[in-house]
Each structure stands twice: as structure tokens, then as C-alpha cells.
Short mmCIF file of C-alpha atoms and ligand atoms in Angstrom, two decimals:
data_model
loop_
_atom_site.label_atom_id
_atom_site.label_comp_id
_atom_site.label_asym_id
_atom_site.label_seq_id
_atom_site.Cartn_x
_atom_site.Cartn_y
_atom_site.Cartn_z
CA MET A 1 120.19 45.48 19.46
CA SER A 2 120.39 42.96 16.76
CA THR A 3 120.36 39.24 16.47
CA TYR A 4 122.46 37.64 13.78
CA LEU A 5 124.23 34.51 12.63
CA ILE A 6 127.86 34.83 13.74
CA CYS A 7 129.04 31.88 11.73
CA SER A 8 128.41 28.34 10.56
CA ALA A 9 131.35 26.16 11.51
CA TYR A 10 131.91 23.07 9.37
CA LYS A 11 135.49 22.58 10.55
CA VAL A 12 137.36 22.99 13.83
CA GLU A 13 139.28 25.99 12.44
CA GLN A 14 135.99 27.79 11.86
CA LEU A 15 134.82 27.64 15.49
CA PRO A 16 134.48 31.25 16.69
CA LYS A 17 135.88 32.67 19.90
CA THR A 18 132.94 33.95 21.89
CA ASN A 19 132.75 35.62 25.26
CA LEU A 20 129.05 35.59 25.85
CA PRO A 21 127.17 32.79 27.62
CA ASN A 22 126.53 29.91 25.22
CA ILE A 23 123.15 28.21 25.30
CA VAL A 24 123.52 24.98 23.39
CA LEU A 25 120.62 23.22 21.65
CA THR A 26 121.10 19.59 21.01
CA GLY A 27 119.06 16.51 20.14
CA ARG A 28 118.28 14.03 17.39
CA SER A 29 117.90 15.12 13.78
CA ASN A 30 114.55 16.71 13.01
CA VAL A 31 113.58 17.14 16.68
CA GLY A 32 113.06 20.88 16.19
CA LYS A 33 116.29 22.55 17.37
CA SER A 34 116.44 25.17 14.63
CA THR A 35 112.70 25.83 14.97
CA LEU A 36 113.06 26.49 18.71
CA ILE A 37 115.99 28.85 18.12
CA ASN A 38 113.91 30.84 15.64
CA LYS A 39 111.08 31.11 18.16
CA LEU A 40 113.37 32.12 21.03
CA ILE A 41 115.06 34.84 19.01
CA GLY A 42 111.86 35.94 17.32
CA ARG A 43 113.02 35.42 13.75
CA LYS A 44 111.08 33.24 11.35
CA GLN A 45 113.85 31.53 9.41
CA LEU A 46 117.21 32.82 10.67
CA ALA A 47 118.01 29.24 11.61
CA ARG A 48 117.19 27.08 8.59
CA THR A 49 114.65 24.36 9.25
CA SER A 50 113.47 21.48 7.13
CA ASN A 51 111.25 18.43 7.27
CA LYS A 52 114.20 16.50 5.84
CA PRO A 53 116.26 15.22 8.80
CA GLY A 54 119.89 16.32 8.88
CA LYS A 55 119.29 19.89 7.74
CA THR A 56 121.79 21.48 10.11
CA ILE A 57 125.17 20.02 9.22
CA SER A 58 127.34 22.74 10.75
CA ILE A 59 127.49 24.24 14.23
CA ASN A 60 125.65 27.54 13.91
CA PHE A 61 126.23 30.39 16.33
CA TYR A 62 123.57 33.09 16.79
CA ASN A 63 124.31 36.29 18.67
CA TYR A 64 121.17 37.29 20.52
CA LYS A 65 121.29 41.02 21.31
CA ASP A 66 124.88 40.79 22.51
CA MET A 67 123.60 38.93 25.57
CA ILE A 68 123.57 35.27 24.65
CA ILE A 69 124.94 33.02 21.97
CA PHE A 70 122.54 30.32 20.90
CA VAL A 71 124.39 27.36 19.48
CA ASP A 72 122.57 25.05 17.06
CA LEU A 73 124.34 21.70 16.97
CA PRO A 74 123.93 19.20 14.13
CA GLY A 75 121.40 16.51 15.02
CA TYR A 76 122.43 12.94 15.69
CA GLY A 77 120.74 9.61 14.95
CA PHE A 78 120.45 10.32 11.27
CA ALA A 79 121.82 7.33 9.39
CA HIS A 80 122.17 8.64 5.85
CA ARG A 81 125.61 10.14 6.24
CA SER A 82 128.98 8.74 5.30
CA LYS A 83 131.29 7.47 8.02
CA SER A 84 133.84 10.21 7.28
CA THR A 85 131.17 12.91 7.64
CA VAL A 86 130.13 11.48 10.98
CA LEU A 87 133.75 11.43 12.18
CA THR A 88 134.30 15.03 11.07
CA TRP A 89 131.20 16.08 13.05
CA LYS A 90 132.26 14.12 16.09
CA ASN A 91 135.61 15.87 16.08
CA LEU A 92 133.98 19.27 15.49
CA VAL A 93 131.40 18.83 18.25
CA GLU A 94 133.91 17.46 20.76
CA THR A 95 136.29 20.34 20.07
CA PHE A 96 133.42 22.76 20.52
CA PHE A 97 132.65 21.31 23.96
CA ASN A 98 136.23 20.91 25.13
CA LYS A 99 137.62 24.28 24.04
CA ASN A 100 134.74 26.36 25.30
CA ASP A 101 134.87 28.43 28.50
CA ASN A 102 131.42 29.91 27.94
CA LEU A 103 129.15 26.90 28.13
CA GLU A 104 126.23 28.08 30.21
CA LEU A 105 123.18 25.95 29.62
CA PHE A 106 122.13 22.92 27.59
CA LEU A 107 118.73 22.38 26.02
CA LEU A 108 118.30 18.72 25.20
CA LEU A 109 115.40 18.34 22.80
CA ILE A 110 113.41 15.11 22.64
CA ASP A 111 110.52 14.46 20.26
CA VAL A 112 107.54 13.83 22.53
CA ARG A 113 106.37 11.02 20.24
CA ILE A 114 109.72 9.23 20.32
CA GLY A 115 110.83 9.76 23.92
CA VAL A 116 114.34 9.31 25.33
CA LYS A 117 116.60 7.05 23.26
CA ASP A 118 120.04 5.62 24.13
CA LYS A 119 121.80 8.38 22.20
CA ASP A 120 119.95 11.04 24.19
CA LEU A 121 120.97 9.41 27.44
CA GLU A 122 124.59 9.11 26.30
CA LEU A 123 124.58 12.79 25.52
CA PHE A 124 122.93 13.67 28.82
CA TYR A 125 125.68 11.86 30.74
CA TYR A 126 128.34 13.45 28.56
CA LEU A 127 126.97 16.94 29.26
CA GLU A 128 126.87 16.38 33.01
CA GLN A 129 130.66 16.77 33.20
CA PHE A 130 130.32 20.50 32.48
CA ASN A 131 128.32 21.14 35.67
CA LYS A 132 125.71 23.31 34.01
CA ASP A 133 121.97 22.87 33.92
CA ILE A 134 120.66 20.50 31.29
CA ILE A 135 117.05 21.18 30.41
CA PRO A 136 115.22 18.38 28.62
CA ILE A 137 112.51 19.72 26.34
CA LEU A 138 109.82 17.50 24.84
CA THR A 139 109.06 18.92 21.40
CA LYS A 140 106.19 18.88 18.90
CA THR A 141 103.59 18.54 21.64
CA ASP A 142 100.87 19.76 19.24
CA LYS A 143 101.10 16.30 17.64
CA VAL A 144 99.81 14.47 20.73
CA ASN A 145 97.26 15.05 23.46
CA LYS A 146 97.96 16.53 26.87
CA ASN A 147 97.77 13.20 28.69
CA TYR A 148 100.43 11.84 26.44
CA VAL A 149 102.68 14.84 27.12
CA ASN A 150 102.29 14.30 30.88
CA LYS A 151 103.00 10.62 30.52
CA GLN A 152 106.19 11.36 28.59
CA ILE A 153 107.24 13.96 31.16
CA ASP A 154 106.97 11.32 33.88
CA GLN A 155 108.79 8.75 31.81
CA THR A 156 111.60 11.14 30.91
CA SER A 157 111.89 12.17 34.52
CA ALA A 158 112.26 8.54 35.58
CA ILE A 159 114.82 7.69 32.90
CA ILE A 160 117.12 10.64 33.49
CA ASN A 161 116.43 10.92 37.18
CA LEU A 162 115.34 14.54 37.18
CA SER A 163 112.26 15.95 38.86
CA PRO A 164 109.26 16.26 36.46
CA ASN A 165 109.09 20.02 36.95
CA LYS A 166 112.59 20.34 35.41
CA ILE A 167 111.30 18.89 32.17
CA LYS A 168 109.88 21.40 29.73
CA HIS A 169 107.77 21.01 26.63
CA PHE A 170 107.53 22.97 23.42
CA SER A 171 105.36 23.36 20.37
CA HIS A 172 105.94 26.04 17.75
CA LYS A 173 102.16 26.45 17.78
CA ASP A 174 102.07 27.28 21.50
CA PRO A 175 103.58 30.69 22.36
CA LYS A 176 103.16 29.97 26.08
CA SER A 177 105.57 27.06 25.87
CA MET A 178 108.19 29.39 24.40
CA VAL A 179 107.68 31.95 27.20
CA GLU A 180 108.12 29.16 29.75
CA ILE A 181 111.42 28.16 28.13
CA TRP A 182 112.59 31.78 28.15
CA ASN A 183 111.77 31.98 31.88
CA THR A 184 113.81 28.86 32.50
CA ILE A 185 116.73 30.29 30.52
CA ASN A 186 116.61 33.58 32.43
CA LYS A 187 116.57 31.80 35.77
CA ALA A 188 119.56 29.69 34.79
CA LEU A 189 121.47 32.78 33.63
CA GLN A 190 120.70 34.71 36.82
CA ARG A 191 122.03 31.94 39.01
CA ASP A 192 125.66 32.65 38.05
P1 GTP X 1 118.24 19.02 12.03
O1 GTP X 1 118.83 20.34 11.67
O2 GTP X 1 118.01 18.12 10.86
O3 GTP X 1 118.98 18.32 13.13
O4 GTP X 1 116.74 19.25 12.56
P2 GTP X 1 116.23 20.27 13.69
O5 GTP X 1 116.30 19.60 15.01
O6 GTP X 1 116.89 21.59 13.55
O7 GTP X 1 114.69 20.37 13.28
P3 GTP X 1 113.93 21.57 12.52
O8 GTP X 1 113.80 22.74 13.42
O9 GTP X 1 114.52 21.76 11.18
O10 GTP X 1 112.46 20.94 12.41
C1 GTP X 1 112.23 19.72 11.73
C2 GTP X 1 110.80 19.66 11.24
O11 GTP X 1 109.92 19.59 12.36
C3 GTP X 1 110.37 20.88 10.44
O12 GTP X 1 109.52 20.46 9.40
C4 GTP X 1 109.61 21.71 11.45
O13 GTP X 1 108.63 22.54 10.87
C5 GTP X 1 108.96 20.63 12.30
N1 GTP X 1 108.70 21.12 13.67
C6 GTP X 1 109.56 21.74 14.50
N2 GTP X 1 108.96 22.08 15.67
C7 GTP X 1 107.69 21.65 15.57
C8 GTP X 1 106.54 21.70 16.45
O14 GTP X 1 106.58 22.23 17.58
N3 GTP X 1 105.39 21.13 16.00
C9 GTP X 1 105.30 20.54 14.78
N4 GTP X 1 104.13 19.99 14.45
N5 GTP X 1 106.32 20.49 13.93
C10 GTP X 1 107.50 21.04 14.31
MG1 MG X 2 118.46 22.18 12.40
#
């Protein structure tokens, strides 16, 4: 069974109709969304990554073995975009959320070095309306020490009022962290 890019939607008209559970990755620009998708699906560069923030400018849909659709949303908090581009994205992303019957799970990525920002919180509250699990994931944990990761887990847990064990962490250098995220995904999928 294969894994492939279904489409990159730049405009509302390009949003695909899907009838598989959608797992949506979201978070600030450069936080590591596309990198995590590549790790989860086991493909090195199917989702394009870059050290230049704002790489993903479309909503990208990946069919994973006809079981799941991973959705890579454009990152927010990246200033170097024109106002009209930002408005087009806002419309695209809102349409994606509002016209979608297959939303299943949200992965909200947060750079462990930056922590939760206002925009992340705004998004967290916005996602709550869909009544699906929202899993915060602290990313790039290889850049800091373990104490720091634990400290950020506690802080994130306090800010978004979620028990610390619901907060995951990820580093592309730590295969165990990816397995843990897969376990969390599988549990969430089995619940329905
Ligand atoms: P946008 O598409 O711009 O929103 O970014 P993104 O969230 O998709 O981030 P992307 O996956 O492109 O990663 C951004 C940069 O961070 C790349 O240079 C990655 O190699 C790097 N990166 C991602 N994950 C990790 C990680 O776990 N550890 C380290 N050290 N770097 C990472
Ligand atoms: Mg990306």
C-alpha cells in the first residue's frame, strides 16, 4: 500500500474531497511540521522541508496507505508575507476546517525552545470547537537538554490546561519519539 501526495491546495477550489480520517499538523512556521510528516510516513522528503520559514505555502494532503490523510497546514507567525497572501491563506484554512467532515485529530507543534505563544493558544481554542483530540508536541528537543524539555512540558501543560502526560515531544533524531507519537495517533483513531 502506497503513500503519496494527493494534492497541494493553494485555493479553496483545489481542496480535495477525502473520506479517510484527517490528521492535521499545525503550528508556527519552521516548527517542523513537514519533517514530522516525513518521519511518520517513513519517507525522507515527500513533504518538502526547509530551514527558511514559510516553506509550506499550500495545504498538502498525504494519503498514508489508504488509512489516514495527513494534512500539512501552512505555518503561521511568519511576517514576510503580503497582506493579500495572508488573507488568501486564512480563507483557505478556514474553508478547510469548516467544510471537512473527516477531521479526526490535531497535532499542534510547538518549538521546545520557543514555547507556547499567543497564536498557538488562539489556534488551540479554535480547534476545541471540533471536539477532537488536540495533541501538543514540543519539537526539536535535540536542541535542548532533558530538564529543559520537562520544564517546557510542565509550562505547556499549565498554559493550555492539559495534563502533562498528554503533551508529547519530538526530535527527528530520536526514533523513539516518533514511535510514541504513532502510538498516540493509533489510540486516538481506535477510540472512534
Ligand atoms: P513551514 O513549512 O515553513 O511552516 O515549516 P515546517 O513547520 O514544515 O518546518 P520544516 O519541517 O520544514 O522544518 C524546518 C527546519 O527545522 C528544517 O531545517 C528542519 O530540518 C528543522 N527541523 C525539523 N525538525 C527538527 C528536529 O527535530 N530537530 C532539529 N534539530 N531540527 C529540526
Ligand atoms: Mg512545512
